[in-house]
Amino acid sequence: MNEQPRRRPGKPGGKPYRRPKKDPVRILAFEALRAVDERDAYANLVLPPLLRRAREQGGFEDRDAALATELVYGTLRRQGTYDAVIAACVDRPLREVDPPVLDVLSLGAHQLLGTRIPSHAAVSASVELARVVLGDGRAKFVNAVLRKIAQEDLDSWLERVAPPYDEDPEDHLSVVHSHPRWVVSALWDALGGGRAGIEELLEADNERPEVTLVARPGRIGADALLEGLGDQALPGRWSPYAVRLTEGGEPGALDAVREGLAGVQDEGSQLVALALAHAPVEGRDERWLDGCAGPGGKAALLAGIAAERGAVLLAAEKQPHRAGLVAQALAGNPGPYQVVVADGTRPPWRPGSFDRVLVDVPCTGLGALRRRPEARWRRRPDDLAGFAPLQRSLLEKALDAVRVGGVVGYATCSPHLAETRAVVDDVLAHRGGAELLDARPLLPGVPALGDGPDIQLWPHLHGTDAMYLALLRRTD
C-alpha cells in the first residue's frame, strides 16, 4: 500500500509540507547582520570568521564568499534607502517590525534593487531564508512585502519615497544616498557647498573600497610586493609604499601579509604618516612618537622610515589589547622601536622628548563609511561632544611632548569640521606656542588638497578614506 504524502500540520487535505531550503550564503549574511544589530559589531570584524567557518565546513566556494560579502555590505550601505522603501510597503511603523524580520526584508530589498539577481530568484531565496530563520508564518509576511518591492526598480522607488530636492535638499540626499540627514549636513559643510560635490561623495561612500596594502619599509619594497602578486595588484595612486589589490579574497591569506612584510592599510592613512615623516624639523631628528598607535598600521610605516634614518619610534596605545596589535605590526621592523601601554592624555614621558609626534585621535569615523557602513547608522550628533575634550587634550599633550622646532601631526578619520579644524584652531588659540605648517607640498602629486595649510582627503577625489591632517611646529 502506498504511503500518503505528509500534510501540512493543522491543514487536513492541504498541500504536502515542504521543508525550507537552506541557503548557506544567505544564512551567513543574515547571521552577520544580526551580529551587527544585536552586538553593535562591525561587519569587517564579524564577516571574516563566518566565512572561514563556512569554508571549513566544506562546499563554500570563493563565489559564495563574494556573494555573502556583497549582501552584507550592500545591505548595510543602503539601509536608509531600503528602510524608506520597506516602510512604503508595510502597514505599520518600521520600529514595530521585529529586527530579524527587517534584516531579511533588507537583504531581499538589496537583491531586488541593488544587484542583478532576477526578481523571482531574489524573492524566492529571501522567502526560503525567512522560513529557515523566522518560521513559515513570518515568511508569508516577507513574501508579501518583497513582491510589492519587486514591482518597481530602484529609480522608481526613489521618486516615490524621497522628498523632492528643491523642497528639502538634505532629506532628499539622505534617502537617495542612504546617509543620516545630520551626516549629509556635516559632510556638505566640510566640502564647502555645491550639489555635485556632495552627491559624488555620498555615492563614493556607497561604493566597495579597494583593498590597499602597504609595503613596510626595510622589509619589502613596493616593486617587489607588486612582482610577487602578479596580476592580482596594481601600484598605489599616491603613496610610494601602496599596492592596490585587483581581486577580492582575504588579504590576510597573502604570504607577504602573513609574514609581516606588508600590511593592509588605506592609502589615506599612509599619506598622513608620510606627510609627518617628511615635514621639516629644526635640529635633531632622532626620536619619534605615535601617541595613539593602535592598531599599528601608521606606527609600522613610521617605524620603518625612522629606522632608515637612524631614528627610533615609540608607539603608545592606551588599550592593552590594541597595544598587542601594535606590537604584532611592528615585529620584524629593521630598526629599534618600543611599544608601551600609555594614555596620551596622561603621558609617562617628559615634555619635549620627541622630534616628531603623531596623534591619530579617536573620532566618529565618518571618513571610513565605505569600510564601516554600519557606523553611519550607529553614530549620533551627540557623539561629537563626547570626543571633543579627548581630541583637544591629545593634541595639547602632543605639543607638550614635542621639543621646540619639532613637529606634531594631528590626524583623524573624519572630515567633520568639529573634529578637524575646530580642534586645531581651538588648541592654537588657547595654548599658543605653535604654528601651522603647510602640509600640501609634503604630498607631491596628490591633487585637490584645497586651500591649506591642512589637508583633507576624500573618497570621491582621492579614492582614500576621508583622512584629515594638520601639521604644527612647536615654537616655544
XYZ file of C-alpha atoms in Angstrom:
476
model
C 0.000 0.000 0.000
C 1.430 3.390 -0.998
C 2.002 5.936 1.774
C 0.100 9.198 1.554
C 2.253 12.334 1.378
C 2.708 14.134 4.697
C 0.220 17.004 5.031
C 0.897 20.436 6.435
C 0.141 20.243 10.147
C -3.281 21.556 11.062
C -4.473 21.681 7.448
C -6.184 18.420 6.509
C -6.112 17.944 2.789
C -3.598 20.753 2.331
C -0.513 20.664 0.173
C 2.307 18.385 1.292
C 4.656 20.161 3.664
C 7.999 21.044 2.082
C 10.977 21.718 4.243
C 12.657 25.054 3.512
C 15.849 25.007 1.505
C 18.878 26.070 3.495
C 20.985 28.533 1.536
C 24.351 28.805 3.353
C 25.227 32.104 1.646
C 22.083 33.933 2.729
C 22.026 32.341 6.168
C 25.602 33.570 6.701
C 24.652 37.070 5.531
C 21.686 37.070 7.907
C 23.902 35.968 10.814
C 26.314 38.803 10.086
C 23.528 41.390 10.025
C 22.120 40.079 13.292
C 25.550 40.397 14.921
C 25.840 43.986 13.706
C 22.389 44.791 15.088
C 22.400 42.822 18.347
C 26.015 43.217 19.475
C 26.958 46.521 17.831
C 29.578 44.503 15.977
C 31.349 45.733 12.863
C 30.823 43.763 9.680
C 34.520 43.847 8.794
C 35.253 42.026 12.065
C 32.267 39.662 12.064
C 32.323 38.521 8.451
C 35.843 37.010 8.093
C 35.401 34.372 10.846
C 31.952 33.471 9.499
C 33.451 32.971 6.036
C 36.312 30.905 7.422
C 33.899 28.667 9.296
C 31.774 28.198 6.170
C 34.835 27.206 4.142
C 35.989 24.773 6.812
C 32.591 23.082 6.757
C 33.060 22.476 3.031
C 31.170 23.309 -0.138
C 31.561 27.068 0.320
C 33.459 28.483 -2.662
C 35.019 31.849 -3.433
C 31.958 32.945 -5.395
C 29.794 32.126 -2.365
C 32.040 34.244 -0.159
C 31.878 37.096 -2.680
C 28.061 36.985 -2.773
C 27.763 36.840 1.021
C 30.118 39.814 1.338
C 28.131 41.821 -1.217
C 24.851 41.016 0.502
C 26.122 42.125 3.909
C 27.929 45.291 2.890
C 25.393 46.283 0.232
C 22.516 45.917 2.675
C 24.292 47.958 5.353
C 25.338 50.720 2.953
C 21.851 51.142 1.507
C 19.960 50.537 4.741
C 18.430 54.023 4.832
C 17.133 53.751 1.286
C 15.782 50.249 1.807
C 14.104 51.279 5.068
C 12.237 54.007 3.197
C 11.117 51.537 0.517
C 10.103 48.854 3.016
C 8.200 51.438 5.069
C 6.112 52.221 1.980
C 5.183 48.530 1.672
C 4.157 47.667 5.223
C 1.122 48.710 7.234
C 2.954 49.583 10.434
C 5.903 51.759 11.509
C 9.263 50.073 10.932
C 10.016 50.226 14.662
C 7.156 47.744 15.144
C 8.694 45.233 12.711
C 10.834 42.677 14.537
C 14.539 43.359 13.788
C 15.232 39.847 12.420
C 12.285 40.233 10.034
C 13.574 43.629 8.966
C 17.015 42.147 8.297
C 15.508 39.518 5.978
C 13.447 42.195 4.232
C 16.523 44.404 3.816
C 18.537 41.522 2.376
C 15.698 40.854 -0.054
C 15.386 44.520 -0.959
C 19.095 44.706 -1.733
C 18.884 41.692 -4.019
C 15.880 43.215 -5.803
C 17.091 46.814 -6.059
C 20.867 46.671 -5.740
C 22.023 43.545 -7.591
C 21.482 41.782 -10.905
C 19.795 38.801 -9.271
C 16.499 38.166 -11.133
C 13.462 39.349 -9.184
C 11.817 35.948 -8.936
C 15.029 34.395 -7.646
C 15.574 37.208 -5.128
C 12.046 36.854 -3.727
C 12.163 33.068 -3.680
C 15.567 32.925 -1.961
C 14.532 35.518 0.620
C 11.302 33.685 1.448
C 13.227 30.428 1.869
C 15.636 32.243 4.197
C 12.668 33.576 6.165
C 11.244 30.077 6.516
C 14.564 28.832 7.920
C 15.347 31.688 10.335
C 11.889 33.128 11.094
C 9.371 30.358 10.506
C 6.600 29.811 7.959
C 4.218 32.366 9.441
C 6.503 35.371 9.157
C 7.822 34.100 5.832
C 4.380 34.883 4.372
C 4.758 38.494 5.514
C 8.229 38.651 3.930
C 6.846 37.239 0.696
C 4.043 39.820 0.535
C 6.355 42.776 1.179
C 9.062 41.698 -1.263
C 6.515 41.101 -4.016
C 5.434 44.720 -3.616
C 9.035 45.926 -3.752
C 9.683 43.821 -6.862
C 7.019 45.706 -8.812
C 9.319 48.721 -9.349
C 13.035 49.370 -9.845
C 15.216 51.495 -7.584
C 14.822 54.741 -9.533
C 11.042 54.426 -9.477
C 11.053 53.776 -5.751
C 13.291 56.774 -5.099
C 10.863 59.001 -6.980
C 8.170 57.780 -4.615
C 9.907 57.769 -1.244
C 12.480 60.583 -1.449
C 11.246 64.168 -0.974
C 11.996 66.489 -3.904
C 15.425 68.075 -3.803
C 14.026 71.575 -4.171
C 11.819 71.130 -1.105
C 14.356 69.550 1.243
C 17.838 69.002 -0.241
C 19.333 67.287 2.798
C 16.422 64.910 3.299
C 16.391 64.104 -0.420
C 20.105 63.258 -0.393
C 19.680 61.312 2.835
C 17.119 58.949 1.307
C 18.642 58.692 -2.169
C 22.203 58.095 -0.943
C 21.419 56.304 2.322
C 23.104 58.561 4.881
C 21.533 60.035 8.034
C 20.448 63.605 7.482
C 22.877 65.012 10.050
C 25.782 63.240 8.323
C 24.741 64.689 4.950
C 24.697 68.152 6.510
C 28.102 67.724 8.164
C 29.778 66.383 5.015
C 28.262 69.176 2.946
C 29.652 71.773 5.349
C 33.093 70.172 5.205
C 33.047 70.213 1.404
C 32.081 73.856 1.317
C 28.810 73.610 -0.623
C 27.753 72.626 -4.129
C 25.392 69.810 -5.062
C 27.757 67.974 -7.394
C 30.460 67.516 -4.770
C 28.190 66.204 -2.043
C 26.463 63.757 -4.389
C 29.812 62.448 -5.632
C 30.998 61.989 -2.038
C 27.825 60.215 -0.908
C 27.973 57.944 -3.942
C 31.630 57.140 -3.201
C 30.692 56.240 0.376
C 28.377 53.578 -1.042
C 30.966 52.007 -3.318
C 33.045 48.980 -2.430
C 36.531 50.266 -1.495
C 39.691 48.818 -2.921
C 41.891 46.755 -0.656
C 45.230 48.526 -0.366
C 48.446 47.095 1.018
C 51.443 48.927 2.392
C 54.948 47.640 1.702
C 56.660 48.124 5.035
C 59.981 49.958 4.665
C 63.041 47.864 5.375
C 61.084 44.638 4.936
C 59.882 44.727 1.323
C 59.687 47.325 -1.431
C 56.509 48.154 -3.317
C 58.059 46.876 -6.569
C 58.911 43.528 -5.010
C 55.458 43.281 -3.470
C 53.872 44.022 -6.836
C 56.047 41.463 -8.575
C 55.112 38.819 -6.051
C 51.388 39.468 -6.501
C 51.497 39.496 -10.311
C 48.217 40.404 -11.961
C 46.478 40.499 -8.574
C 47.758 44.002 -7.892
C 48.406 47.500 -9.218
C 50.630 50.309 -7.896
C 49.118 52.758 -5.451
C 47.881 56.095 -6.729
C 49.770 58.404 -4.375
C 51.862 56.589 -1.774
C 55.174 55.056 -2.930
C 54.523 52.219 -0.473
C 50.984 51.417 -1.641
C 49.826 48.428 -3.674
C 46.168 48.012 -4.694
C 44.637 44.571 -4.985
C 42.615 43.975 -8.144
C 40.767 40.906 -6.898
C 38.655 40.054 -3.893
C 39.531 37.447 -1.358
C 41.147 37.588 2.056
C 44.282 39.800 2.062
C 45.363 38.222 5.327
C 45.960 34.989 3.415
C 48.650 36.570 1.211
C 52.171 35.391 2.014
C 53.559 38.927 2.311
C 50.867 39.889 4.807
C 51.127 36.679 6.838
C 54.885 37.131 7.062
C 54.578 40.757 8.199
C 56.345 42.180 5.151
C 53.222 44.108 4.180
C 50.011 45.169 5.862
C 46.502 46.181 4.906
C 46.322 49.970 5.082
C 44.245 52.571 3.278
C 46.322 54.891 1.147
C 44.997 57.910 3.018
C 46.448 56.585 6.256
C 49.764 56.053 4.509
C 49.770 59.643 3.261
C 49.147 61.007 6.759
C 52.166 59.121 8.109
C 54.320 60.140 5.144
C 53.468 63.825 5.491
C 54.550 63.789 9.123
C 57.728 61.869 8.263
C 58.647 64.385 5.545
C 57.788 67.561 7.475
C 60.835 69.780 8.057
C 62.079 69.890 11.653
C 64.672 72.204 13.141
C 67.649 70.433 14.680
C 67.928 66.760 15.590
C 65.606 64.100 14.213
C 66.124 61.038 16.396
C 63.015 60.304 18.480
C 59.523 59.840 17.091
C 56.245 59.161 18.881
C 52.978 57.656 17.723
C 50.754 58.648 20.627
C 47.576 56.781 19.554
C 49.206 53.841 17.830
C 46.519 51.140 17.778
C 46.049 49.008 15.775
C 49.533 49.735 14.395
C 49.354 50.500 10.668
C 50.780 54.018 10.828
C 53.210 53.007 13.552
C 54.657 50.225 11.377
C 55.140 52.596 8.452
C 56.683 55.303 10.635
C 58.943 52.810 12.395
C 60.292 51.577 9.068
C 61.015 55.096 7.809
C 62.538 56.060 11.177
C 64.857 53.066 11.047
C 66.097 54.094 7.600
C 67.059 57.489 9.054
C 68.590 56.165 12.260
C 65.654 57.359 14.363
C 63.619 55.375 16.917
C 59.817 55.203 17.218
C 57.935 54.914 20.496
C 54.432 53.567 19.852
C 51.997 54.254 22.682
C 48.480 52.821 22.974
C 46.079 53.150 25.886
C 44.203 49.847 25.387
C 46.352 46.800 26.197
C 44.765 44.560 23.546
C 45.320 47.216 20.883
C 48.900 47.657 22.095
C 49.284 43.946 21.395
C 48.162 44.548 17.806
C 50.727 47.348 17.524
C 53.458 45.002 18.727
C 52.423 42.458 16.087
C 52.541 45.102 13.351
C 55.996 46.306 14.397
C 57.502 42.843 14.866
C 60.203 42.459 12.239
C 60.951 46.167 11.932
C 64.593 46.502 10.819
C 65.490 49.059 13.461
C 64.877 49.618 17.172
C 61.429 50.590 18.416
C 59.361 50.370 21.580
C 55.674 49.672 22.245
C 54.139 50.816 25.541
C 50.695 50.845 27.096
C 50.182 54.522 27.893
C 47.446 57.152 27.918
C 48.367 60.079 25.682
C 46.384 62.458 27.900
C 48.482 61.377 30.935
C 51.827 60.663 29.310
C 54.687 58.965 31.153
C 57.354 60.697 29.031
C 58.962 64.021 29.803
C 57.873 67.173 27.949
C 59.950 67.999 24.891
C 61.176 64.412 24.462
C 60.381 63.925 20.783
C 61.217 65.413 17.415
C 58.093 64.145 15.608
C 54.756 63.212 17.147
C 51.658 61.740 15.511
C 48.268 61.661 17.232
C 45.602 59.912 15.151
C 42.820 60.690 17.598
C 39.628 58.713 18.313
C 36.707 60.139 16.353
C 33.287 59.412 14.863
C 34.875 57.564 11.920
C 32.750 59.402 9.345
C 35.699 59.289 6.967
C 35.618 55.491 6.697
C 31.961 54.874 5.874
C 32.935 52.825 2.814
C 34.661 50.292 5.057
C 32.361 50.511 8.062
C 28.966 51.321 6.581
C 27.121 50.499 9.811
C 28.903 53.397 11.550
C 26.694 55.922 9.769
C 23.613 54.457 11.486
C 25.327 53.983 14.842
C 26.768 57.444 15.319
C 24.747 60.381 16.667
C 25.466 64.138 16.654
C 25.891 63.952 20.430
C 28.970 61.767 19.911
C 30.894 64.827 18.760
C 30.630 66.413 22.191
C 31.978 63.238 23.746
C 35.044 63.121 21.517
C 35.886 66.847 21.598
C 37.605 67.053 25.033
C 39.683 63.944 24.304
C 40.762 65.221 20.892
C 41.832 68.581 22.314
C 43.656 67.004 25.218
C 45.585 64.611 22.979
C 46.687 67.451 20.698
C 47.718 69.632 23.651
C 49.747 66.820 25.216
C 51.327 66.037 21.848
C 52.521 69.643 21.614
C 53.944 69.290 25.120
C 55.711 66.064 24.100
C 57.486 67.544 21.089
C 60.518 69.764 21.541
C 60.748 73.327 20.240
C 61.345 73.107 16.494
C 59.744 69.665 16.282
C 56.500 68.805 14.507
C 53.165 67.340 15.581
C 50.718 65.701 13.200
C 47.066 65.836 14.270
C 45.109 63.282 12.263
C 41.599 61.915 12.314
C 39.486 59.679 10.093
C 36.643 62.172 9.968
C 36.004 65.208 7.781
C 33.580 66.720 10.307
C 34.716 70.280 10.985
C 34.099 69.856 14.708
C 36.735 67.109 14.760
C 39.245 68.711 12.407
C 39.817 72.443 12.045
C 37.760 73.388 15.092
C 40.005 71.268 17.322
C 43.223 72.641 15.830
C 42.060 76.255 15.887
C 40.862 75.956 19.482
C 44.118 74.456 20.740
C 46.212 77.032 18.914
C 44.083 79.858 20.296
C 44.163 78.681 23.917
C 47.579 77.097 24.181
C 49.737 79.028 21.754
C 53.376 78.181 21.245
C 52.848 76.520 17.870
C 52.323 77.381 14.223
C 50.578 75.585 11.388
C 52.745 74.241 8.573
C 51.546 73.912 5.004
C 51.170 70.157 4.621
C 50.283 70.181 0.927
C 53.831 70.313 -0.528
C 54.669 67.194 1.504
C 52.336 65.114 -0.675
C 53.630 65.830 -4.178
C 51.392 64.649 -6.981
C 48.271 64.408 -4.834
C 45.627 66.717 -6.370
C 42.690 68.648 -4.897
C 44.211 69.311 -1.478
C 42.305 72.540 -1.003
C 43.492 75.892 0.253
C 45.596 74.503 3.106
C 47.567 74.659 5.222
C 45.885 71.481 6.492
C 44.876 68.505 4.325
C 41.519 66.840 3.850
C 41.426 63.717 1.711
C 38.178 62.465 0.136
C 36.904 59.144 -1.230
C 35.466 60.743 -4.370
C 38.571 62.829 -5.129
C 41.443 60.631 -3.967
C 39.999 57.121 -3.662
C 41.003 57.091 0.019
C 39.258 57.316 3.340
C 38.427 60.908 4.306
C 41.554 61.396 6.430
C 42.379 64.807 7.877
C 45.855 66.069 8.803
C 47.180 69.265 10.330
C 50.910 69.732 10.929
C 52.017 72.019 13.758
C 55.563 73.112 14.625
C 56.207 73.948 18.258
C 57.665 77.438 18.561
C 58.159 77.799 22.322
